[in-house]
Coordinates of C-alpha atoms in Angstrom, one line a residue:
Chain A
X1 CA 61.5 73.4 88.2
X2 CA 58.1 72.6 87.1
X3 CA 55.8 74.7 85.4
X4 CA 52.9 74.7 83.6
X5 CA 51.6 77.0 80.4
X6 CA 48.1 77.7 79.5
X7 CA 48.4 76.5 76.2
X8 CA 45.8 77.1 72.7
X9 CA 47.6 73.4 71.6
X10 CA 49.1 70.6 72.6
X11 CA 53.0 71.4 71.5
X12 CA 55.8 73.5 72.3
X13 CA 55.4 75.4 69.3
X14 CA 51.6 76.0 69.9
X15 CA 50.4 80.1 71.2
X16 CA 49.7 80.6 75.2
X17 CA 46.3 80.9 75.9
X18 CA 45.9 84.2 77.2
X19 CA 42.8 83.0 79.6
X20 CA 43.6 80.7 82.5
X21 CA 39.7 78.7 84.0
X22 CA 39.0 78.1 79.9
X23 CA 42.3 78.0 78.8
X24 CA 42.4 74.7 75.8
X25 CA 44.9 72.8 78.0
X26 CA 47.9 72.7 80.1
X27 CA 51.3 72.5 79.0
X28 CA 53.2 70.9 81.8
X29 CA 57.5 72.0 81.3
X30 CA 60.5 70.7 83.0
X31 CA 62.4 73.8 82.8
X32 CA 65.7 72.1 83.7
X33 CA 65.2 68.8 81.2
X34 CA 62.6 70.5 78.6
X35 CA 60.1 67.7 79.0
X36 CA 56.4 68.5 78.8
X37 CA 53.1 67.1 78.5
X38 CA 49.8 68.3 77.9
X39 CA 46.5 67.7 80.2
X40 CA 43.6 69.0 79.4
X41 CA 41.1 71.7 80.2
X42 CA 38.2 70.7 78.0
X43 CA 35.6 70.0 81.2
X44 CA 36.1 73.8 82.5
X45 CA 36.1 75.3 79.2
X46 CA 32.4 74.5 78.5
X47 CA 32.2 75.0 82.5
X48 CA 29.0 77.8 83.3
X49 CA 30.9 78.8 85.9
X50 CA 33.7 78.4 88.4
X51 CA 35.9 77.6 85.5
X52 CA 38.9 79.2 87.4
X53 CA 38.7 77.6 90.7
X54 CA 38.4 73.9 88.5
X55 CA 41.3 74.6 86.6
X56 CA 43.8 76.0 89.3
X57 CA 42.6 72.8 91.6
X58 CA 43.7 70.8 88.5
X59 CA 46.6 72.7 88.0
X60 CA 47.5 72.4 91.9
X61 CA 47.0 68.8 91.7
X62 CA 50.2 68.7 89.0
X63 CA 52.0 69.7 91.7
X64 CA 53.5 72.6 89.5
X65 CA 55.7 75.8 91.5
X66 CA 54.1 78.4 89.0
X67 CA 51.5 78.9 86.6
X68 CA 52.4 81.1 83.6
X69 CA 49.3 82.7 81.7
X70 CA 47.9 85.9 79.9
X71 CA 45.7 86.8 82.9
X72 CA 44.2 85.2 86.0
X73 CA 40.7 86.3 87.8
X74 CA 39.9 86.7 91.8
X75 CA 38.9 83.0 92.4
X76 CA 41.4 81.4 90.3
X77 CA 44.2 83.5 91.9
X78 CA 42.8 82.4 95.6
X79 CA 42.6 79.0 94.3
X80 CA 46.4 78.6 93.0
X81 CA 48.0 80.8 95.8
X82 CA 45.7 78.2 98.4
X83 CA 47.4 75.4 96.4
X84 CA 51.2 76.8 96.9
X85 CA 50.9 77.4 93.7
X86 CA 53.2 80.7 92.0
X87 CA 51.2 82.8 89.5
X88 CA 53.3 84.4 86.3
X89 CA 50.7 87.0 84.3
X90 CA 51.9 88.8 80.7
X91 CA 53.2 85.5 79.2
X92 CA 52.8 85.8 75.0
X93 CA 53.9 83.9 72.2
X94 CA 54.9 80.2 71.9
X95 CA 54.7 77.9 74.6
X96 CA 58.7 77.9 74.0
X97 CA 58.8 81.5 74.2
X98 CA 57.1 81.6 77.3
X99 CA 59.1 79.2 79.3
X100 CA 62.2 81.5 77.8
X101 CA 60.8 84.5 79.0
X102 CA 60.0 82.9 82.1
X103 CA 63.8 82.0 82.5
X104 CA 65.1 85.0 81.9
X105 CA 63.2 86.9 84.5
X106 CA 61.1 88.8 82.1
X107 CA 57.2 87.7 83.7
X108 CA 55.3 89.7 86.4
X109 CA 54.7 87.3 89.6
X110 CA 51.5 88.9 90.6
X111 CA 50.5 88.8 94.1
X112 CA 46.8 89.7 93.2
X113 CA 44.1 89.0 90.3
X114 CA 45.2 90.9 87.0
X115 CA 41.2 91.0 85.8
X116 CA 38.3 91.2 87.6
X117 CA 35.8 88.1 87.7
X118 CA 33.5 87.0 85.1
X119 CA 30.0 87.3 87.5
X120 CA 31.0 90.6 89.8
Chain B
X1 CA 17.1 73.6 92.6
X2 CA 14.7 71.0 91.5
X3 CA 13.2 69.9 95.0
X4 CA 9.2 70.1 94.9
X5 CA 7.7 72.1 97.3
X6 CA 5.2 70.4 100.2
X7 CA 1.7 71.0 99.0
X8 CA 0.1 73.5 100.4
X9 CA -2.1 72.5 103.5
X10 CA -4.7 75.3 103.5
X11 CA -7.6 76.0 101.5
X12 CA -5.9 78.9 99.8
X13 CA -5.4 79.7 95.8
X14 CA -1.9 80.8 94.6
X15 CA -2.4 82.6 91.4
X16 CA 0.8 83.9 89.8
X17 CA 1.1 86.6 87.1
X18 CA 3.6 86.4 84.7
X19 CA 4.8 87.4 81.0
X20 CA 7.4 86.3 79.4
X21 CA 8.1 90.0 77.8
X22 CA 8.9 92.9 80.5
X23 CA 6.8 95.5 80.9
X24 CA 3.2 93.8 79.6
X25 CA 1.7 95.1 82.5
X26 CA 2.0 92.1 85.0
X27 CA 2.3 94.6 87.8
X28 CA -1.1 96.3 87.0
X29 CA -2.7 93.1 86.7
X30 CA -1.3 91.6 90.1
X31 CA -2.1 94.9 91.8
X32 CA -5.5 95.6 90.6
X33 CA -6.5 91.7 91.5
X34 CA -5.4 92.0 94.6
X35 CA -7.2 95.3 95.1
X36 CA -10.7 94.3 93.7
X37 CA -10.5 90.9 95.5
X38 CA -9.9 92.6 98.8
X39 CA -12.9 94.6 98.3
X40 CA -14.8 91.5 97.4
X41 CA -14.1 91.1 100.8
X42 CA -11.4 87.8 100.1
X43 CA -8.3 87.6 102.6
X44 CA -5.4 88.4 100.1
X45 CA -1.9 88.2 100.1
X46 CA 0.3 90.0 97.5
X47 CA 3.7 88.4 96.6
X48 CA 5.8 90.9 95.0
X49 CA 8.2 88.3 93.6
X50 CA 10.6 90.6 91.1
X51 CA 13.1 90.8 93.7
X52 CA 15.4 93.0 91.1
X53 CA 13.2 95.3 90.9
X54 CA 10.2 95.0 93.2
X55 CA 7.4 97.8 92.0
X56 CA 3.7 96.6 93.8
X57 CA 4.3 99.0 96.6
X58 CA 4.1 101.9 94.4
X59 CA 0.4 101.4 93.5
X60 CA -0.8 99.2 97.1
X61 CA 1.3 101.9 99.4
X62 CA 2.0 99.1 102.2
X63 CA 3.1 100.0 105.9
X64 CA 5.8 97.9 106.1
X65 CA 6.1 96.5 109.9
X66 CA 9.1 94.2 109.9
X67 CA 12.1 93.8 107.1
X68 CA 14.3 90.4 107.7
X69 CA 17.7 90.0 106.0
X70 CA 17.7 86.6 104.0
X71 CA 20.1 84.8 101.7
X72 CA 22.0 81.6 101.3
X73 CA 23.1 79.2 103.6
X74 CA 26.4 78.8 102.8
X75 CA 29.5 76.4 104.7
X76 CA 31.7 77.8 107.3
X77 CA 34.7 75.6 107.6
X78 CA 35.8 74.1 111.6
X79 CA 39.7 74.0 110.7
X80 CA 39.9 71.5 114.3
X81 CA 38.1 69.3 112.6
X82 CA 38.9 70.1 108.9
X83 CA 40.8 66.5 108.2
X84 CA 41.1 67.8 103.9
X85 CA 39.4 64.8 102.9
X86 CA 38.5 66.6 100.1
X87 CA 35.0 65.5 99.6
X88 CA 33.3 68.8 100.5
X89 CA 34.5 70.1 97.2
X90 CA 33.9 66.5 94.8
X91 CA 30.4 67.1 95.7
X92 CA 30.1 70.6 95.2
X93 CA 28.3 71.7 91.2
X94 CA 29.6 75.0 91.8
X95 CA 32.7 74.9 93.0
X96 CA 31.4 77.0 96.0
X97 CA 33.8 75.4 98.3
X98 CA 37.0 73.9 97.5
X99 CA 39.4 71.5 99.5
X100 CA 42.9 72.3 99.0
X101 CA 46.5 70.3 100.8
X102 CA 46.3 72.9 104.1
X103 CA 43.1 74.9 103.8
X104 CA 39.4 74.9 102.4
X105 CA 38.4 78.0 100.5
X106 CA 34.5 79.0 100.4
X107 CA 33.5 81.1 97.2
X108 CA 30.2 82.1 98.9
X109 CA 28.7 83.8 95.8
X110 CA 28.7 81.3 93.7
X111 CA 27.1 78.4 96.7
X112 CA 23.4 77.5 96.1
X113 CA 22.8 76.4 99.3
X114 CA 22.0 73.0 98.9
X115 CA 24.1 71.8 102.2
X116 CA 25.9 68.7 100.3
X117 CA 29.2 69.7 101.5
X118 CA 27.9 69.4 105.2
X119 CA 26.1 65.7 104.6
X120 CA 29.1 64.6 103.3
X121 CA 31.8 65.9 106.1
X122 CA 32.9 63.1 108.2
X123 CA 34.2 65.2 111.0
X124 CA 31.4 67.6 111.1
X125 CA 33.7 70.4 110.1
X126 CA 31.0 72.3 108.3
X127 CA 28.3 74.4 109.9
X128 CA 26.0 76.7 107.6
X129 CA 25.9 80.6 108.4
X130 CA 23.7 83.1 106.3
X131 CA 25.1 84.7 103.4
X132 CA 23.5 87.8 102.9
X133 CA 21.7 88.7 99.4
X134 CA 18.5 90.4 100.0
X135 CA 15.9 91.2 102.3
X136 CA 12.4 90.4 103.1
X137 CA 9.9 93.2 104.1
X138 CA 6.3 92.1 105.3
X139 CA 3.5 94.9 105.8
X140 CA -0.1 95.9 104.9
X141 CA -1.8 98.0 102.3
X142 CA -5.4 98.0 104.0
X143 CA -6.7 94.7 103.9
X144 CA -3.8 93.2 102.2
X145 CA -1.0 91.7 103.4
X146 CA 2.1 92.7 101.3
X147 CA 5.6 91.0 101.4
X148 CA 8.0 91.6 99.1
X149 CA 11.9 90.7 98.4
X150 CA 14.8 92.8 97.4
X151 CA 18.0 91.5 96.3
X152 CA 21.4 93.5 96.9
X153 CA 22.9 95.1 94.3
X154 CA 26.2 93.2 93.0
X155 CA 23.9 89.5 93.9
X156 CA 22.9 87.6 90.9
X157 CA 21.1 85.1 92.7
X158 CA 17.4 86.3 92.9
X159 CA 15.6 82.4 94.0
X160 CA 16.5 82.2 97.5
X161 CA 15.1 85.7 98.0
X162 CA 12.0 84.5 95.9
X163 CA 11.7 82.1 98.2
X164 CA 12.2 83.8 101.6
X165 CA 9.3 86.0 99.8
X166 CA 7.0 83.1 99.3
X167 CA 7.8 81.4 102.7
X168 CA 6.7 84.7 105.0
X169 CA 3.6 85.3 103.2
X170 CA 0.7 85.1 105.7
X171 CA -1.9 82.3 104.3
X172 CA -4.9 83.8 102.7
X173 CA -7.4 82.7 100.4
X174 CA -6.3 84.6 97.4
X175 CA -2.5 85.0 97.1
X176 CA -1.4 86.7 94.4
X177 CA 2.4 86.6 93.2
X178 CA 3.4 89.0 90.7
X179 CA 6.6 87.2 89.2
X180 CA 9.4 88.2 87.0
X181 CA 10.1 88.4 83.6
X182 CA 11.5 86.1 81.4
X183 CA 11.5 82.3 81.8
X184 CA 14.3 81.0 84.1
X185 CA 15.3 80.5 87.5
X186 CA 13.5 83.5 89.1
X187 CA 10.5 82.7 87.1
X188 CA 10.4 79.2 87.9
X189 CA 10.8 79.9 91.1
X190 CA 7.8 82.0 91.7
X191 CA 5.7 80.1 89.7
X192 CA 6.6 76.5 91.7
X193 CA 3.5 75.9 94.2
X194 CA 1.1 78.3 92.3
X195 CA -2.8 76.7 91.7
X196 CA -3.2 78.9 88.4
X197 CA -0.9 81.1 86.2
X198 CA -1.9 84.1 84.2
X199 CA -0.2 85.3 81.2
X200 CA -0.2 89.6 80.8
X201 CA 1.1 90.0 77.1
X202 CA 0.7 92.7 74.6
X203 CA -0.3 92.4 70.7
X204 CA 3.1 93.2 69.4
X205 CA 5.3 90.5 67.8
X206 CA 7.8 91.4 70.8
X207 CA 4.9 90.8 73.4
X208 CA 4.0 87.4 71.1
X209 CA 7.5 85.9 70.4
X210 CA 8.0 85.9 74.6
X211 CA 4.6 84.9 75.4
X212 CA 5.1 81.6 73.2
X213 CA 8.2 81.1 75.4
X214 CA 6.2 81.8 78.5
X215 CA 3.8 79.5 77.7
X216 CA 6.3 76.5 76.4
X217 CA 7.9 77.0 80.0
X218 CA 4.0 77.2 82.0
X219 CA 3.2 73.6 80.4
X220 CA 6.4 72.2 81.3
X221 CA 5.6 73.2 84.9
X222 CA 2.2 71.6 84.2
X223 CA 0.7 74.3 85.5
X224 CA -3.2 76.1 84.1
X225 CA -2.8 78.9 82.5
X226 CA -4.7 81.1 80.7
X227 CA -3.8 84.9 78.8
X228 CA -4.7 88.6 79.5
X229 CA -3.5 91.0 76.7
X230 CA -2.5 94.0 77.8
X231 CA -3.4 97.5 75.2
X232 CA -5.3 95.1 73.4
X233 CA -6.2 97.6 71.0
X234 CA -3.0 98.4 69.5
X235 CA -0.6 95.7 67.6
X236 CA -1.8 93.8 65.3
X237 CA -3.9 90.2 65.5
X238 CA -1.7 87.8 65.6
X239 CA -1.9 86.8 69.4
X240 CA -5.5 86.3 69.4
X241 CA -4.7 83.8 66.5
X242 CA -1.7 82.0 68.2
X243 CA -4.0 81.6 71.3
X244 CA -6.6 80.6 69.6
X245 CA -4.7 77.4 67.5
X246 CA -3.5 76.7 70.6
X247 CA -6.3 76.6 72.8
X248 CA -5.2 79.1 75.1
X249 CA -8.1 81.1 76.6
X250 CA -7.9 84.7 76.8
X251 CA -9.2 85.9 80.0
X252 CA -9.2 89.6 79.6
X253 CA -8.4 92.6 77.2
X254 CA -7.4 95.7 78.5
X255 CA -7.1 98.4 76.3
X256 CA -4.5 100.9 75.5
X257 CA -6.5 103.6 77.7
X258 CA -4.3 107.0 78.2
X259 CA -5.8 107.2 81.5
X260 CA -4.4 104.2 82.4
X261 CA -1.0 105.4 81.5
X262 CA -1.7 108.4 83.5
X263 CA -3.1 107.0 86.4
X264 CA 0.4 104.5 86.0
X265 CA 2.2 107.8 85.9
X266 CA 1.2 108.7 89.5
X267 CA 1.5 105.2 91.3
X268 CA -2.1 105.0 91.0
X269 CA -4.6 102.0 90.4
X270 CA -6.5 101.6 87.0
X271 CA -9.4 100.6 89.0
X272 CA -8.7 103.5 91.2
X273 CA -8.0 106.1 89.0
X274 CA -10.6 104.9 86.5
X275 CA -14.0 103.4 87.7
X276 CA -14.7 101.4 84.5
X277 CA -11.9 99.4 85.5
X278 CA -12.9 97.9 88.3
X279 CA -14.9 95.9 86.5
X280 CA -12.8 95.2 84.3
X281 CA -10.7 93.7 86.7
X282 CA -13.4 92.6 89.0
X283 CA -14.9 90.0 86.4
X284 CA -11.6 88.9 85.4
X285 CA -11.3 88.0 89.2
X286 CA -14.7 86.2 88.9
X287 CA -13.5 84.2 85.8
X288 CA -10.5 83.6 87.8
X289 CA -12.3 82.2 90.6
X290 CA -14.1 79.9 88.3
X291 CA -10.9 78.7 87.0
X292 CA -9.3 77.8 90.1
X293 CA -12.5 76.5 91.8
X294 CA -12.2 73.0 89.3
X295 CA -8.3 72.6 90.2

């Protein structure tokens, strides 16, 4: 399955980024092979606003099943769930770790935004 | 944002009254004008353009006769003819409307209105329908016709309602547009179209620090200005000095007069409350009128 990890770095080893629209980058994970590669977020993380819906169309476009992050707002989460796109909240830790804890069954699939937006 | 309003085709003068700094006194200023000017016997119009928190009808008292919801424009999305092209959304600054594989989602909050998304649909999918973020109320306080804009609470978009303010006023030979604080969008948008632009400050550094900023963004406009300060008497000197190394003219002082406060107290008038005042205000109308005469 593919995933991808809001990522502070550009390695396995590197912290998730708890925020998803200005996340540093995307981690992109092959949990059945391990393979990954990175694509960044730099353009929506200097974004004034609609940061979220930018990055979960670019996240959409990898053509990922889920999203694992720290927390995802109202327009992101109606952005990824419009793009088919399964959203894991909670994740912390390595990029590794994550993908582990994803495995194991340990992330909340949320059905809803965790935080409120950043304008109302 | 940036498209330049169609010159005006009456005879009209649009002054606006702005600051910089809240609280200066902008609203006294605009009100009194008005007030003195319609009993020069001048058709006036009175532009309460603070949409956030609009304040002229406490001191003019308008009837009002007709409120009209206003907002946005913003795309409504014909899935029949939705084909997902996808260019809707590349065009889109906002990310107001985005085009996914199956279905097109419209984040109407954060749309300007510019109506790119519907020039650029190739099946006609898009129509525009209002989005609701304020209202419009138009009405009289004697001889002056009053409009003035409100914008709901949770909108943070306050220039479209400026604008449905500006766009109902009734044409007149004086209007007067009492305009926000501060020196962005709102202000801008207020200030776009006006003949002449006064400055209300006060002689504090707070008053002085903004009212450099008002006046960096009033030449950018390329707009005439000139400066009234506001409880002239308090504060120290140092406006008068910055306007005078910069060649700014200072129209009028008004002092720092407790009967003005009180008179503000009670959602009255200066020139009402206090009769020396309506000279005051009378011969900065006068020095006014010369100004705008040689635009």
């Amino acid at each position: 399955m593919k995933i991808a990890i809001t990522s502070q770095g550009q390695d396995l080893a590197a912290d998730v980024d708890p925020r998803f629209g200005r996340a540093k980058c995307f981690i992109l994970v092959d949990t059945e092979t391990g393979e990954f590669s990175v694509h960044d977020n730099a353009q929506n993380l200097n974004a004034a606003q609609g940061a979220g819906i930018q990055a979960a169309q670019n996240v959409a476009a990898l053509d990922v099943e889920a999203i694992i992050t720290g927390n995802v707002g109202p327009k992101a989460f109606a952005t990824l769930s419009a793009g088919g796109v399964k959203i894991y909240v909670g994740a912390t830790g390595t990029i590794s770790q994550a993908v582990e804890q994803f495995k194991a069954g340990q992330l909340k699939c949320v059905d809803q935004a965790n935080v409120d937006g950043h304008w109302m | 944002m940036a498209v330049t309003e169609a010159s005006d085709t009456s005879s009209g003068r649009k002054i606006a009254i702005a600051s910089g700094k809240g609280g200066t006194g902008k609203t006294t200023v605009a009100t009194n004008l008005a007030y003195v000017a319609a009993c020069a016997g001048k058709s006036v119009a009175y532009l309460d353009c603070d949409v956030e928190e609009p304040n002229g009808h406490i001191f003019l008292k308008p009837d009002f006769a007709k409120a009209t919801p206003v907002g946005t424009l913003v795309p409504k999305v014909d899935y029949a003819r939705c084909t997902h092209c996808g260019k809707c959304g590349k065009i889109c600054q906002y990310s107001a409307i985005v085009s996914m594989d199956k279905t097109n989602l419209v984040f109407a909050e954060l749309c300007h209105g510019c109506g790119g998304c519907k020039l650029v649909c190739p099946t006609a999918a898009i129509t525009e329908v209002l989005h609701e973020t304020g209202t419009v109320e138009i009405g009289s306080a004697g001889p002056i016709n009053f409009v003035h804009g409100t914008l709901n609470i949770g909108q943070v978009m306050s220039p479209p309602v400026i604008k449905a303010v500006k766009e109902a006023a009734p044409p007149a030979e004086l209007t007067i547009l009492d305009a926000p604080p501060g020196t962005s969008c709102p202000v801008i948008e207020s200030l776009r179209g006006c003949d002449y632009v006064l400055l209300v400050t006060e002689p504090t550094p707070f008053g002085l620090n903004d009212l450099k900023l008002a006046v960096d963004m009033t030449r950018a406009l390329g707009l005439n200005f000139a400066v009234v300060i506001n409880r002239a008497d308090m504060g120290d000197d140092k406006t008068r000095e910055y306007c005078e190394s910069n060649d700014i003219e200072i129209l009028a002082e008004i002092p720092d007069d407790r009967k003005i406060a009180e008179a503000y107290s009670r959602g009255e008038m200066a020139c009402e409350a206090v009769e020396k005042y309506r000279s005051t205000f009378t011969e900065l109308l006068e020095k006014l009128g010369e100004k705008i005469a040689t635009i």
